[in-house]
Amino acid sequence: MNVLVINCGSSSLKFQLINTETEKVIASGICDRIGIDGSVLYYKTPDGKKIEKKEEMPHHTKAVEMVLEALLNKENGAVSSLDEIKAIGHRVVHGGEFFKESVLINDVVIQHIKECSDLAPLHNPAHLMGIEACQAKMPKTPMVAVFDTAFHQTMPPRAYIYGVPYEWYEKHKVRRYGFHGTSHKYVSQKTAEFLGLDYYNSKIIVCHLGNGSSISAIKNGKCVDTSMGLTPLEGLIMGTRSGDLDPAILEYISKREDLDIQSILNILNKKSGVLGISGLSSDFRDLLDADLGGNERAKLARSAFAYRVLKYVGAYCAVMNGVDAVSFCAGVGENAKFIRGMIVEHLEFLGVKLDVEANNVCGEEAIISTPDSKVRVCVIPTNEELVIARDTKTIVSQL
Ligand code: ADP
């Protein structure tokens, strides 16, 4: 079955056409600068050619139209008729407490996604635009919503409740939700499969380290804790996000820098993390170069990042009363051997031994601990689009 996977942002639309039998990407691309001057479609054809098409895309409906045109193109398209696209899977960031798994999109689902918009004001409205645009162009094609929050819905109340008045939870749904759920689900399952563990009788920690980073504890196939919270701002130090911090800093800085809450939150989301500490870059490749060149703040940013990951790994071992495997994924986790090394070398207390040679791996599945290591450490490239395609196929096949 061919499934079109759509990931809509406020000004972009990423897509992949996936054959769910072979699990291969047939064609993919991105519409950039939707609603902004200079919109462009980048399209990777089935034979790997990269095509760029500049055309104004004032709204998401036009973007979807261009995607479908590209996929249908006689010369370098991927299908000869839209009937060959059997279903569409949409990534949706926030499903609140409504969605514990992926669902077939209908009017009630759309209403619930709208109701979660307050919790993800930048993301959910954009996803809804993508869903509506697809419905306009392909009204008969079934569509499925796959939520970043769903996998984490198995957390027990003691893990998701904050130490604040309970009424905030009851009235305003203030609680930990967690994000990157499709990645944590895929990587934890893949880790078990790769290591020959019984997923439903295992303890796995997944470190999703990218520009946005989060970590989760998965016990017996269920997420029991994760580092992101009500929003993706909590937890690890990230590319540009602060992660955990003392909430009193907001008032303190607001007075001293004469900033309102909105401006401070903007800084915490976009100008903090390793970018804020280093004053240089959010990209770990730049930080490594600067660190090797003797830049002390780049060194501090890298070590503070690794230290925060280490603290969470320790905490999640305690939460699960042990761990069988720790996996690294996403841009940094899959590629940055130095960062992995800085974390793993401190896991000696768990009986972990880093295989320095194996740790040279970049973007491939690998075990990076030695054969006698008590806990196995892996690199498992994530694939969120494949999870979306798989879930979509499963749901649509039952119709
Ligand atoms: P997101 O999806 O959150 O935007 P990614 O998972 O794509 O982020 O990760 C992007 C980040 O991965 C980059 O900002 C960069 O810091 C890091 N990265 C990518 N490739 C490498 C590499 N070869 N070495 C070190 N870091 C890398």
XYZ file of C-alpha atoms and ligand atoms in Angstrom:
426
model
C 0.000 0.000 0.000
C 1.304 3.491 -0.875
C 0.919 5.877 2.063
C 1.583 9.599 1.780
C 3.121 10.836 5.028
C 2.628 14.536 5.707
C 4.343 16.640 8.356
C 2.974 20.161 8.251
C 4.556 23.148 9.943
C 3.204 26.689 9.888
C 5.227 27.574 6.779
C 6.435 24.197 5.552
C 5.091 20.818 4.475
C 7.343 17.762 4.412
C 6.153 14.634 2.653
C 7.208 11.081 1.874
C 5.414 8.552 -0.262
C 6.114 5.168 1.340
C 5.382 1.688 0.048
C 4.338 -0.125 3.219
C 5.144 -3.588 1.816
C 8.791 -2.808 1.061
C 8.918 0.023 3.653
C 10.868 2.032 1.071
C 10.442 5.732 0.362
C 9.269 6.105 -3.234
C 9.504 9.907 -3.412
C 9.839 12.711 -0.908
C 10.161 16.448 -0.563
C 9.370 19.648 1.196
C 7.340 22.758 0.420
C 9.127 25.648 2.041
C 8.050 29.228 2.775
C 4.310 28.563 2.470
C 2.479 31.870 2.920
C 5.778 33.773 2.609
C 7.398 35.304 -0.495
C 9.657 32.916 -2.387
C 7.832 29.603 -1.804
C 9.608 26.600 -3.227
C 9.002 22.865 -3.614
C 12.008 20.542 -3.305
C 11.192 17.119 -4.702
C 13.244 13.934 -4.731
C 12.064 11.707 -7.578
C 11.794 7.900 -7.456
C 15.163 7.661 -9.235
C 16.819 9.989 -6.749
C 16.888 13.175 -8.856
C 16.434 16.423 -6.944
C 14.050 18.926 -8.485
C 13.296 22.451 -7.345
C 10.111 24.248 -8.341
C 9.582 27.883 -7.411
C 5.942 28.887 -7.351
C 3.948 30.995 -4.911
C 2.179 28.917 -2.262
C -0.041 31.363 -0.389
C -1.601 28.558 1.672
C -1.281 24.844 2.485
C -3.945 23.849 -0.046
C -1.705 25.164 -2.826
C 1.252 23.280 -1.301
C -0.707 20.003 -1.292
C -1.748 20.685 -4.894
C 1.907 21.072 -5.880
C 2.928 17.911 -4.034
C 0.230 15.920 -5.831
C 1.225 17.444 -9.183
C 4.848 16.438 -8.574
C 3.831 12.889 -7.612
C 1.632 12.620 -10.733
C 4.127 14.179 -13.149
C 4.520 11.999 -16.275
C 8.281 12.448 -16.488
C 9.461 12.074 -12.909
C 6.358 11.429 -10.836
C 5.761 8.424 -8.589
C 2.191 7.370 -9.415
C 0.039 7.451 -12.530
C -3.197 8.187 -10.689
C -4.108 9.484 -7.221
C -5.953 6.184 -6.656
C -2.513 4.641 -6.158
C -2.183 6.651 -2.927
C -4.324 4.550 -0.632
C -4.060 6.632 2.537
C -2.506 9.712 4.093
C -0.781 9.731 7.492
C -0.437 13.090 9.250
C 2.042 13.838 12.003
C 0.285 15.749 14.782
C 2.386 17.118 17.641
C -0.147 17.361 20.450
C -2.915 14.892 21.162
C -3.353 15.918 24.806
C -5.084 13.213 26.827
C -7.547 12.477 24.021
C -5.261 10.274 21.990
C -3.360 7.293 23.339
C -2.741 5.917 19.864
C -3.024 6.813 16.200
C -6.582 7.317 14.905
C -8.594 7.571 11.712
C -9.332 11.249 11.112
C -12.993 12.274 11.294
C -14.844 15.404 12.468
C -14.595 14.457 16.156
C -10.838 13.861 15.853
C -10.398 17.212 14.117
C -12.332 18.893 16.930
C -10.076 17.273 19.572
C -6.920 18.313 17.683
C -8.319 21.863 17.672
C -8.950 21.643 21.397
C -5.285 20.703 21.927
C -4.122 23.786 20.005
C -3.671 25.811 23.194
C -1.065 23.249 24.252
C 0.814 23.437 20.922
C -0.102 26.793 19.386
C 2.653 26.702 16.762
C 2.062 23.135 15.642
C -1.535 21.912 15.880
C -3.110 24.722 13.816
C -0.529 24.017 11.083
C -1.338 20.284 11.140
C -5.034 21.128 10.818
C -4.300 23.263 7.766
C -2.475 20.291 6.238
C -5.332 17.911 7.037
C -7.934 20.272 5.587
C -5.839 20.879 2.475
C -5.533 17.113 1.873
C -9.247 16.614 2.490
C -9.988 19.291 -0.109
C -7.795 17.626 -2.735
C -8.417 13.954 -1.903
C -11.819 13.841 -0.165
C -12.249 10.074 -0.479
C -8.801 9.044 0.756
C -8.710 7.841 4.389
C -6.425 9.822 6.662
C -4.810 8.927 9.941
C -3.391 11.192 12.659
C -0.231 10.008 14.428
C 0.567 11.942 17.591
C 3.970 12.819 19.080
C 2.410 12.579 22.531
C 0.534 9.261 22.179
C 3.343 6.813 23.042
C 3.921 8.631 26.336
C 0.300 8.319 27.469
C 1.199 5.123 29.356
C 3.169 7.146 31.958
C 1.785 6.640 35.457
C 0.265 9.705 37.187
C 3.242 10.007 39.549
C 5.481 10.579 36.508
C 3.247 13.033 34.672
C 1.918 15.148 37.511
C 3.785 18.353 38.393
C 4.221 19.511 41.975
C 1.681 22.316 41.534
C -1.969 22.729 42.651
C -3.914 19.739 41.335
C -6.581 22.126 40.013
C -4.109 23.243 37.345
C -4.250 19.713 36.013
C -8.024 19.394 36.369
C -8.877 22.802 34.973
C -6.078 23.454 32.528
C -4.599 20.006 31.764
C -1.184 21.055 33.093
C 0.856 17.820 33.157
C 3.804 16.158 31.468
C 2.871 14.919 27.983
C 6.226 14.267 26.343
C 7.084 14.515 22.639
C 9.052 12.633 19.926
C 6.787 9.690 20.843
C 6.911 8.110 17.383
C 10.708 8.144 17.559
C 10.846 6.705 21.089
C 8.410 3.981 20.062
C 10.275 3.070 16.877
C 13.750 3.125 18.426
C 12.785 1.167 21.546
C 11.078 -1.530 19.431
C 13.995 -1.633 17.018
C 16.479 -1.869 19.919
C 14.687 -4.915 21.293
C 14.557 -6.518 17.842
C 18.232 -5.690 17.124
C 19.450 -7.103 20.440
C 17.061 -10.069 20.525
C 15.308 -8.810 23.668
C 11.682 -9.532 24.479
C 10.242 -5.990 24.086
C 7.482 -6.749 26.586
C 9.976 -7.891 29.191
C 12.739 -5.335 28.839
C 14.035 -2.014 30.187
C 15.208 0.407 27.524
C 16.344 4.033 27.658
C 16.092 5.962 24.389
C 18.154 9.146 23.990
C 16.689 11.104 21.074
C 19.378 13.754 20.651
C 18.795 16.179 17.808
C 18.213 19.868 17.641
C 15.225 19.070 19.845
C 16.218 16.390 22.355
C 14.352 14.120 24.719
C 14.940 10.917 26.611
C 12.521 8.257 27.734
C 12.314 5.173 29.913
C 10.461 2.242 28.338
C 9.673 -0.680 30.578
C 8.065 -3.808 29.174
C 7.104 -1.958 25.996
C 5.479 0.984 27.767
C 6.823 4.474 28.283
C 7.066 5.081 32.041
C 8.754 8.493 31.942
C 10.069 11.054 29.498
C 11.938 14.323 29.777
C 9.797 16.758 27.782
C 6.788 18.147 29.585
C 3.667 20.179 28.905
C 5.695 21.600 26.023
C 8.972 20.521 24.390
C 10.887 23.097 26.465
C 11.481 20.854 29.486
C 14.217 18.290 30.024
C 17.541 18.085 28.240
C 19.627 21.062 27.169
C 18.904 21.250 23.426
C 20.176 23.082 20.343
C 18.346 26.296 21.225
C 16.007 25.278 24.090
C 17.007 25.591 27.719
C 15.510 22.371 29.078
C 15.000 22.166 32.868
C 15.458 25.338 34.845
C 14.355 27.039 38.045
C 11.003 28.707 37.195
C 11.915 31.641 39.463
C 14.498 32.657 36.836
C 11.621 34.056 34.765
C 10.685 36.728 37.299
C 14.320 37.420 38.179
C 15.341 38.012 34.547
C 12.116 39.811 33.683
C 12.996 42.517 36.240
C 16.676 42.758 35.424
C 16.389 42.699 31.644
C 12.982 44.425 31.505
C 11.440 41.609 29.489
C 7.878 40.239 29.486
C 7.089 36.512 29.779
C 6.602 36.124 26.038
C 10.056 37.556 25.266
C 11.717 35.383 27.889
C 9.988 32.273 26.571
C 11.152 33.179 23.099
C 14.733 33.312 24.410
C 14.298 30.020 26.289
C 13.029 28.353 23.113
C 15.182 29.940 20.439
C 18.310 31.451 21.950
C 19.186 29.119 24.793
C 20.507 25.559 24.952
C 23.975 24.960 23.521
C 23.536 28.048 21.336
C 22.941 30.198 24.409
C 25.804 28.703 26.419
C 28.344 28.804 23.591
C 27.130 32.068 22.054
C 28.217 30.421 18.826
C 25.972 27.787 17.289
C 23.240 25.256 17.962
C 24.980 22.789 15.650
C 27.170 20.208 17.355
C 29.546 20.076 14.391
C 30.366 23.775 14.848
C 30.736 23.267 18.588
C 33.162 20.384 18.124
C 35.313 22.445 15.737
C 35.300 25.411 18.136
C 36.022 23.179 21.134
C 38.991 21.590 19.329
C 40.174 25.126 18.540
C 40.209 25.937 22.253
C 36.873 27.767 22.609
C 36.000 27.327 26.305
C 32.299 28.133 25.980
C 31.862 25.608 23.174
C 33.527 23.048 25.458
C 31.189 24.032 28.317
C 28.100 23.775 26.062
C 29.063 20.267 24.964
C 29.872 19.046 28.433
C 26.708 20.597 29.974
C 24.658 18.894 27.237
C 26.254 15.489 27.867
C 26.008 15.913 31.648
C 22.242 16.540 31.492
C 21.750 13.407 29.367
C 23.837 11.417 31.854
C 21.699 12.668 34.777
C 18.511 11.529 33.051
C 19.985 8.130 32.185
C 20.853 7.681 35.859
C 17.379 8.783 36.934
C 15.654 6.460 34.477
C 17.757 3.492 35.605
C 16.442 4.206 39.103
C 12.872 4.578 37.820
C 12.983 1.181 36.070
C 15.162 -0.481 38.708
C 17.792 -1.277 36.093
C 18.252 -1.134 32.365
C 18.981 -3.649 29.593
C 19.857 -1.247 26.800
C 20.511 2.420 26.114
C 19.977 3.632 22.531
C 21.016 6.827 20.815
C 19.127 8.316 17.875
C 18.454 11.557 15.894
C 21.029 13.963 14.400
C 23.398 14.137 17.366
C 22.727 10.663 18.770
C 23.281 8.971 15.408
C 26.305 10.980 14.275
C 28.183 12.619 17.143
C 30.563 9.947 18.466
C 32.261 12.394 20.837
C 29.003 13.292 22.560
C 28.024 9.606 22.825
C 31.487 8.886 24.222
C 31.207 11.674 26.816
C 27.953 10.138 28.091
C 28.743 6.439 27.858
C 32.138 6.635 29.554
C 30.327 7.770 32.718
C 28.027 4.750 32.759
C 30.704 2.551 34.282
C 28.580 2.248 37.440
C 26.125 0.210 35.345
C 28.866 -2.080 34.108
C 28.840 -0.370 30.696
C 32.012 -0.536 28.638
C 32.292 1.610 25.516
C 33.724 -0.059 22.416
C 35.729 2.921 21.156
C 36.119 1.526 17.654
C 32.444 0.581 17.272
C 31.516 4.066 18.502
C 32.951 5.548 15.282
C 29.678 4.576 13.573
C 27.647 7.295 11.860
C 23.945 6.933 11.079
C 23.840 3.130 11.152
C 22.488 0.513 13.529
C 25.323 -0.638 15.769
C 26.192 -1.889 19.225
C 28.771 0.510 20.665
C 29.384 -1.307 23.960
C 31.897 -4.153 24.287
C 30.629 -7.772 24.259
C 31.239 -8.070 28.036
C 29.352 -4.859 28.848
C 26.542 -5.565 31.349
C 24.210 -3.112 29.620
C 24.206 -2.852 25.861
C 24.486 0.553 24.226
C 23.314 1.038 20.641
C 22.973 3.530 17.847
C 19.577 3.079 16.195
C 18.659 5.553 13.428
C 15.141 6.791 14.004
C 12.414 6.768 11.350
C 9.328 8.679 12.411
C 7.837 8.690 8.911
C 7.930 4.896 8.773
C 5.991 4.664 12.062
C 3.393 7.047 10.611
C 3.135 4.947 7.441
C 2.883 1.688 9.418
C 0.195 3.027 11.776
C -1.730 4.459 8.836
C -1.634 1.148 7.002
C -2.746 -0.785 10.094
C -5.728 1.482 10.697
C -6.775 1.788 7.068
C -6.506 -1.994 6.501
C -9.177 -2.501 9.160
C -11.738 -0.332 7.333
P 15.617 18.056 14.593
O 14.843 16.977 13.872
O 15.320 18.170 16.047
O 15.629 19.386 13.886
P 17.922 16.414 13.928
O 17.584 15.143 14.611
O 17.853 16.455 12.436
O 17.146 17.622 14.558
O 19.398 16.824 14.398
C 20.011 17.960 13.869
C 21.296 18.201 14.636
O 22.133 17.051 14.573
C 22.138 19.311 14.058
O 21.769 20.566 14.564
C 23.525 18.935 14.493
O 23.778 19.541 15.752
C 23.484 17.447 14.702
N 24.291 16.712 13.725
C 23.947 16.307 12.491
N 24.973 15.648 11.901
C 25.991 15.651 12.788
C 27.327 15.139 12.777
N 27.819 14.478 11.746
N 28.076 15.330 13.890
C 27.587 15.990 14.956
N 26.341 16.484 15.025
C 25.559 16.323 13.964
